[in-house]
Amino acid sequence: MFNIGGGEFVLLGVLALLLFGPEQLPKAAQQVGRVLRQLRRMADSAKDDLREGLGPDFKDFDVQDLNPKRFVQKHFWEAEEDEDGDRRPASQLNGKRPPFDDEAT
């Protein structure tokens, strides 16, 4: 979760306990949880509105596809199905090899 290790998580808990005190800490945790749930609902609603606005041609659209790294992974490095339904590795797509040496990595 957010690249936080166990020791860092404990440190954050101790800091929160010192800042809010034992009486206010549960209330603060509830408020943080409520805000996170509301943000998640808003993000899901925005994704649904975007998909609805794009129409039926983009029903399999994923917002993560807008990330350039994910776009490259999806279109160049992942396996893909050909016309016969057979899966083939991305290195054989369009008869071209990707621009790196498999043995060097």
Short mmCIF file of N, CA and C in Angstrom, two decimals:
data_model
loop_
_atom_site.label_atom_id
_atom_site.label_comp_id
_atom_site.label_asym_id
_atom_site.label_seq_id
_atom_site.Cartn_x
_atom_site.Cartn_y
_atom_site.Cartn_z
N MET A 1 0.84 -1.18 0.00
CA MET A 1 0.00 0.00 0.00
C MET A 1 0.89 1.24 0.00
N PHE A 2 0.92 1.99 -1.07
CA PHE A 2 1.69 3.21 -1.23
C PHE A 2 3.18 3.00 -0.99
N ASN A 3 3.67 1.79 -1.21
CA ASN A 3 5.09 1.46 -1.01
C ASN A 3 5.58 1.79 0.40
N ILE A 4 4.73 1.53 1.38
CA ILE A 4 5.07 1.76 2.79
C ILE A 4 5.37 0.42 3.42
N GLY A 5 6.55 0.30 4.03
CA GLY A 5 6.93 -0.93 4.70
C GLY A 5 6.34 -1.00 6.10
N GLY A 6 6.58 -2.12 6.78
CA GLY A 6 6.03 -2.33 8.12
C GLY A 6 6.53 -1.32 9.13
N GLY A 7 7.84 -1.07 9.13
CA GLY A 7 8.40 -0.10 10.07
C GLY A 7 7.88 1.31 9.86
N GLU A 8 7.75 1.69 8.59
CA GLU A 8 7.22 3.02 8.28
C GLU A 8 5.76 3.14 8.68
N PHE A 9 5.01 2.04 8.51
CA PHE A 9 3.60 2.05 8.89
C PHE A 9 3.45 2.22 10.40
N VAL A 10 4.29 1.54 11.17
CA VAL A 10 4.27 1.67 12.63
C VAL A 10 4.64 3.09 13.03
N LEU A 11 5.64 3.67 12.38
CA LEU A 11 6.05 5.03 12.68
C LEU A 11 4.91 6.01 12.41
N LEU A 12 4.19 5.84 11.30
CA LEU A 12 3.04 6.69 11.00
C LEU A 12 1.95 6.53 12.05
N GLY A 13 1.74 5.31 12.52
CA GLY A 13 0.75 5.07 13.57
C GLY A 13 1.11 5.77 14.87
N VAL A 14 2.38 5.71 15.25
CA VAL A 14 2.84 6.38 16.47
C VAL A 14 2.70 7.89 16.33
N LEU A 15 3.06 8.44 15.16
CA LEU A 15 2.90 9.87 14.93
C LEU A 15 1.44 10.29 15.00
N ALA A 16 0.56 9.50 14.41
CA ALA A 16 -0.87 9.81 14.47
C ALA A 16 -1.37 9.76 15.91
N LEU A 17 -0.91 8.81 16.68
CA LEU A 17 -1.30 8.70 18.08
C LEU A 17 -0.82 9.92 18.86
N LEU A 18 0.39 10.39 18.58
CA LEU A 18 0.91 11.57 19.27
C LEU A 18 0.18 12.85 18.86
N LEU A 19 -0.16 12.96 17.57
CA LEU A 19 -0.84 14.16 17.09
C LEU A 19 -2.29 14.25 17.54
N PHE A 20 -3.02 13.15 17.44
CA PHE A 20 -4.45 13.18 17.73
C PHE A 20 -4.78 12.74 19.15
N GLY A 21 -3.95 11.98 19.75
CA GLY A 21 -4.24 11.46 21.08
C GLY A 21 -5.12 10.23 20.99
N PRO A 22 -5.15 9.43 22.05
CA PRO A 22 -5.92 8.18 22.01
C PRO A 22 -7.43 8.40 21.92
N GLU A 23 -7.93 9.56 22.37
CA GLU A 23 -9.38 9.80 22.31
C GLU A 23 -9.84 10.18 20.90
N GLN A 24 -9.04 10.97 20.20
CA GLN A 24 -9.43 11.49 18.89
C GLN A 24 -8.99 10.61 17.72
N LEU A 25 -8.09 9.68 17.95
CA LEU A 25 -7.56 8.85 16.86
C LEU A 25 -8.64 8.03 16.16
N PRO A 26 -9.55 7.36 16.88
CA PRO A 26 -10.60 6.61 16.16
C PRO A 26 -11.49 7.50 15.29
N LYS A 27 -11.82 8.69 15.79
CA LYS A 27 -12.64 9.60 15.00
C LYS A 27 -11.90 10.07 13.75
N ALA A 28 -10.61 10.34 13.89
CA ALA A 28 -9.81 10.77 12.74
C ALA A 28 -9.71 9.64 11.72
N ALA A 29 -9.54 8.41 12.19
CA ALA A 29 -9.47 7.26 11.27
C ALA A 29 -10.79 7.07 10.53
N GLN A 30 -11.91 7.27 11.22
CA GLN A 30 -13.21 7.16 10.56
C GLN A 30 -13.36 8.22 9.47
N GLN A 31 -12.95 9.43 9.78
CA GLN A 31 -13.06 10.51 8.80
C GLN A 31 -12.18 10.24 7.58
N VAL A 32 -10.97 9.75 7.81
CA VAL A 32 -10.07 9.43 6.70
C VAL A 32 -10.69 8.32 5.85
N GLY A 33 -11.23 7.29 6.48
CA GLY A 33 -11.87 6.20 5.75
C GLY A 33 -13.06 6.69 4.94
N ARG A 34 -13.85 7.58 5.53
CA ARG A 34 -15.02 8.12 4.84
C ARG A 34 -14.59 8.93 3.61
N VAL A 35 -13.54 9.74 3.74
CA VAL A 35 -13.05 10.54 2.62
C VAL A 35 -12.50 9.64 1.52
N LEU A 36 -11.77 8.60 1.88
CA LEU A 36 -11.24 7.69 0.87
C LEU A 36 -12.35 6.96 0.12
N ARG A 37 -13.38 6.53 0.83
CA ARG A 37 -14.53 5.88 0.16
C ARG A 37 -15.21 6.84 -0.79
N GLN A 38 -15.38 8.10 -0.37
CA GLN A 38 -16.03 9.09 -1.22
C GLN A 38 -15.18 9.37 -2.46
N LEU A 39 -13.87 9.48 -2.29
CA LEU A 39 -12.99 9.69 -3.45
C LEU A 39 -13.04 8.51 -4.41
N ARG A 40 -13.09 7.28 -3.87
CA ARG A 40 -13.18 6.10 -4.73
C ARG A 40 -14.49 6.10 -5.51
N ARG A 41 -15.60 6.46 -4.84
CA ARG A 41 -16.90 6.53 -5.54
C ARG A 41 -16.87 7.58 -6.64
N MET A 42 -16.25 8.73 -6.35
CA MET A 42 -16.18 9.78 -7.36
C MET A 42 -15.35 9.33 -8.56
N ALA A 43 -14.24 8.65 -8.31
CA ALA A 43 -13.40 8.16 -9.41
C ALA A 43 -14.14 7.12 -10.24
N ASP A 44 -14.84 6.20 -9.58
CA ASP A 44 -15.61 5.19 -10.31
C ASP A 44 -16.71 5.85 -11.14
N SER A 45 -17.36 6.86 -10.58
CA SER A 45 -18.40 7.57 -11.32
C SER A 45 -17.82 8.28 -12.54
N ALA A 46 -16.66 8.89 -12.38
CA ALA A 46 -16.02 9.57 -13.51
C ALA A 46 -15.64 8.57 -14.60
N LYS A 47 -15.14 7.39 -14.21
CA LYS A 47 -14.80 6.36 -15.21
C LYS A 47 -16.04 5.90 -15.95
N ASP A 48 -17.13 5.68 -15.20
CA ASP A 48 -18.37 5.26 -15.84
C ASP A 48 -18.89 6.33 -16.80
N ASP A 49 -18.83 7.60 -16.40
CA ASP A 49 -19.27 8.68 -17.27
C ASP A 49 -18.41 8.75 -18.53
N LEU A 50 -17.12 8.54 -18.38
CA LEU A 50 -16.22 8.57 -19.54
C LEU A 50 -16.55 7.43 -20.50
N ARG A 51 -16.75 6.23 -19.98
CA ARG A 51 -17.10 5.10 -20.84
C ARG A 51 -18.44 5.33 -21.53
N GLU A 52 -19.41 5.87 -20.79
CA GLU A 52 -20.72 6.13 -21.36
C GLU A 52 -20.63 7.20 -22.45
N GLY A 53 -19.82 8.21 -22.22
CA GLY A 53 -19.66 9.29 -23.19
C GLY A 53 -18.95 8.84 -24.46
N LEU A 54 -18.05 7.87 -24.35
CA LEU A 54 -17.32 7.39 -25.52
C LEU A 54 -18.18 6.54 -26.43
N GLY A 55 -19.21 5.92 -25.88
CA GLY A 55 -20.12 5.12 -26.69
C GLY A 55 -19.76 3.65 -26.74
N PRO A 56 -20.55 2.88 -27.50
CA PRO A 56 -20.37 1.42 -27.53
C PRO A 56 -19.08 0.96 -28.21
N ASP A 57 -18.47 1.80 -29.02
CA ASP A 57 -17.23 1.41 -29.69
C ASP A 57 -16.08 1.24 -28.71
N PHE A 58 -16.18 1.88 -27.55
CA PHE A 58 -15.11 1.84 -26.56
C PHE A 58 -15.55 1.15 -25.28
N LYS A 59 -16.41 0.12 -25.40
CA LYS A 59 -16.93 -0.55 -24.21
C LYS A 59 -15.83 -1.27 -23.42
N ASP A 60 -14.74 -1.68 -24.07
CA ASP A 60 -13.65 -2.35 -23.37
C ASP A 60 -12.53 -1.38 -22.99
N PHE A 61 -12.81 -0.08 -23.07
CA PHE A 61 -11.83 0.95 -22.74
C PHE A 61 -11.51 0.91 -21.25
N ASP A 62 -10.23 1.01 -20.93
CA ASP A 62 -9.79 1.06 -19.55
C ASP A 62 -9.00 2.34 -19.36
N VAL A 63 -9.29 3.07 -18.29
CA VAL A 63 -8.63 4.35 -18.05
C VAL A 63 -7.12 4.15 -17.91
N GLN A 64 -6.68 2.98 -17.43
CA GLN A 64 -5.27 2.70 -17.30
C GLN A 64 -4.57 2.70 -18.66
N ASP A 65 -5.32 2.51 -19.75
CA ASP A 65 -4.73 2.52 -21.08
C ASP A 65 -4.19 3.91 -21.45
N LEU A 66 -4.61 4.95 -20.74
CA LEU A 66 -4.13 6.30 -21.01
C LEU A 66 -2.72 6.52 -20.46
N ASN A 67 -2.29 5.67 -19.57
CA ASN A 67 -0.93 5.75 -19.04
C ASN A 67 0.03 5.30 -20.14
N PRO A 68 1.00 6.12 -20.51
CA PRO A 68 1.90 5.76 -21.62
C PRO A 68 2.63 4.44 -21.40
N LYS A 69 3.05 4.16 -20.17
CA LYS A 69 3.74 2.90 -19.90
C LYS A 69 2.82 1.72 -20.14
N ARG A 70 1.58 1.79 -19.68
CA ARG A 70 0.60 0.72 -19.88
C ARG A 70 0.27 0.57 -21.36
N PHE A 71 0.18 1.69 -22.08
CA PHE A 71 -0.11 1.64 -23.51
C PHE A 71 0.96 0.86 -24.26
N VAL A 72 2.22 1.15 -23.95
CA VAL A 72 3.33 0.45 -24.62
C VAL A 72 3.31 -1.03 -24.26
N GLN A 73 3.09 -1.35 -22.97
CA GLN A 73 3.03 -2.75 -22.56
C GLN A 73 1.92 -3.49 -23.28
N LYS A 74 0.76 -2.88 -23.36
CA LYS A 74 -0.40 -3.55 -23.96
C LYS A 74 -0.22 -3.79 -25.45
N HIS A 75 0.33 -2.80 -26.15
CA HIS A 75 0.37 -2.89 -27.60
C HIS A 75 1.66 -3.46 -28.17
N PHE A 76 2.72 -3.54 -27.38
CA PHE A 76 3.98 -4.02 -27.92
C PHE A 76 4.54 -5.25 -27.21
N TRP A 77 4.26 -5.43 -25.91
CA TRP A 77 4.95 -6.47 -25.18
C TRP A 77 4.07 -7.65 -24.80
N GLU A 78 2.76 -7.49 -24.72
CA GLU A 78 1.89 -8.60 -24.32
C GLU A 78 1.57 -9.50 -25.50
N ALA A 79 1.21 -10.74 -25.17
CA ALA A 79 0.80 -11.68 -26.21
C ALA A 79 -0.53 -11.24 -26.81
N GLU A 80 -0.74 -11.60 -28.06
CA GLU A 80 -1.94 -11.19 -28.77
C GLU A 80 -2.49 -12.36 -29.57
N GLU A 81 -3.79 -12.37 -29.83
CA GLU A 81 -4.40 -13.44 -30.62
C GLU A 81 -4.39 -13.04 -32.09
N ASP A 82 -4.12 -14.02 -32.95
CA ASP A 82 -4.20 -13.74 -34.37
C ASP A 82 -5.58 -14.13 -34.90
N GLU A 83 -5.74 -14.14 -36.23
CA GLU A 83 -7.05 -14.41 -36.83
C GLU A 83 -7.57 -15.80 -36.49
N ASP A 84 -6.69 -16.78 -36.30
CA ASP A 84 -7.10 -18.15 -36.02
C ASP A 84 -7.43 -18.37 -34.55
N GLY A 85 -7.24 -17.35 -33.72
CA GLY A 85 -7.48 -17.49 -32.29
C GLY A 85 -6.28 -18.01 -31.53
N ASP A 86 -5.17 -18.24 -32.23
CA ASP A 86 -3.94 -18.70 -31.57
C ASP A 86 -3.23 -17.51 -30.95
N ARG A 87 -2.71 -17.73 -29.75
CA ARG A 87 -1.95 -16.66 -29.10
C ARG A 87 -0.49 -16.74 -29.53
N ARG A 88 0.09 -15.61 -29.81
CA ARG A 88 1.48 -15.56 -30.20
C ARG A 88 2.17 -14.48 -29.38
N PRO A 89 3.44 -14.67 -29.09
CA PRO A 89 4.14 -13.66 -28.29
C PRO A 89 4.26 -12.34 -29.04
N ALA A 90 4.36 -11.26 -28.30
CA ALA A 90 4.43 -9.94 -28.91
C ALA A 90 5.67 -9.78 -29.78
N SER A 91 6.73 -10.53 -29.49
CA SER A 91 7.95 -10.40 -30.28
C SER A 91 7.73 -10.87 -31.72
N GLN A 92 6.64 -11.57 -31.99
CA GLN A 92 6.37 -12.05 -33.34
C GLN A 92 5.23 -11.27 -33.99
N LEU A 93 4.77 -10.20 -33.38
CA LEU A 93 3.69 -9.42 -33.95
C LEU A 93 4.16 -8.71 -35.21
N ASN A 94 3.37 -8.77 -36.23
CA ASN A 94 3.64 -8.11 -37.51
C ASN A 94 4.98 -8.51 -38.11
N GLY A 95 5.50 -9.65 -37.72
CA GLY A 95 6.75 -10.13 -38.27
C GLY A 95 7.96 -9.34 -37.82
N LYS A 96 7.81 -8.50 -36.78
CA LYS A 96 8.92 -7.68 -36.32
C LYS A 96 9.32 -8.08 -34.91
N ARG A 97 10.59 -7.89 -34.61
CA ARG A 97 11.06 -8.14 -33.24
C ARG A 97 11.03 -6.82 -32.48
N PRO A 98 10.82 -6.90 -31.18
CA PRO A 98 10.90 -5.66 -30.40
C PRO A 98 12.33 -5.15 -30.36
N PRO A 99 12.51 -3.86 -30.08
CA PRO A 99 13.85 -3.27 -30.17
C PRO A 99 14.74 -3.54 -28.96
N PHE A 100 14.89 -4.81 -28.58
CA PHE A 100 15.82 -5.17 -27.52
C PHE A 100 16.24 -6.62 -27.71
N ASP A 101 17.33 -6.99 -27.08
CA ASP A 101 17.88 -8.33 -27.18
C ASP A 101 17.40 -9.15 -26.00
N ASP A 102 16.66 -10.26 -26.26
CA ASP A 102 16.13 -11.11 -25.18
C ASP A 102 17.23 -11.69 -24.32
N GLU A 103 18.36 -12.02 -24.91
CA GLU A 103 19.43 -12.66 -24.16
C GLU A 103 20.23 -11.68 -23.31
N ALA A 104 20.12 -10.40 -23.59
CA ALA A 104 20.89 -9.40 -22.84
C ALA A 104 20.22 -9.03 -21.52
N THR A 105 18.95 -9.34 -21.38
CA THR A 105 18.25 -8.93 -20.15
C THR A 105 18.11 -10.06 -19.18
#
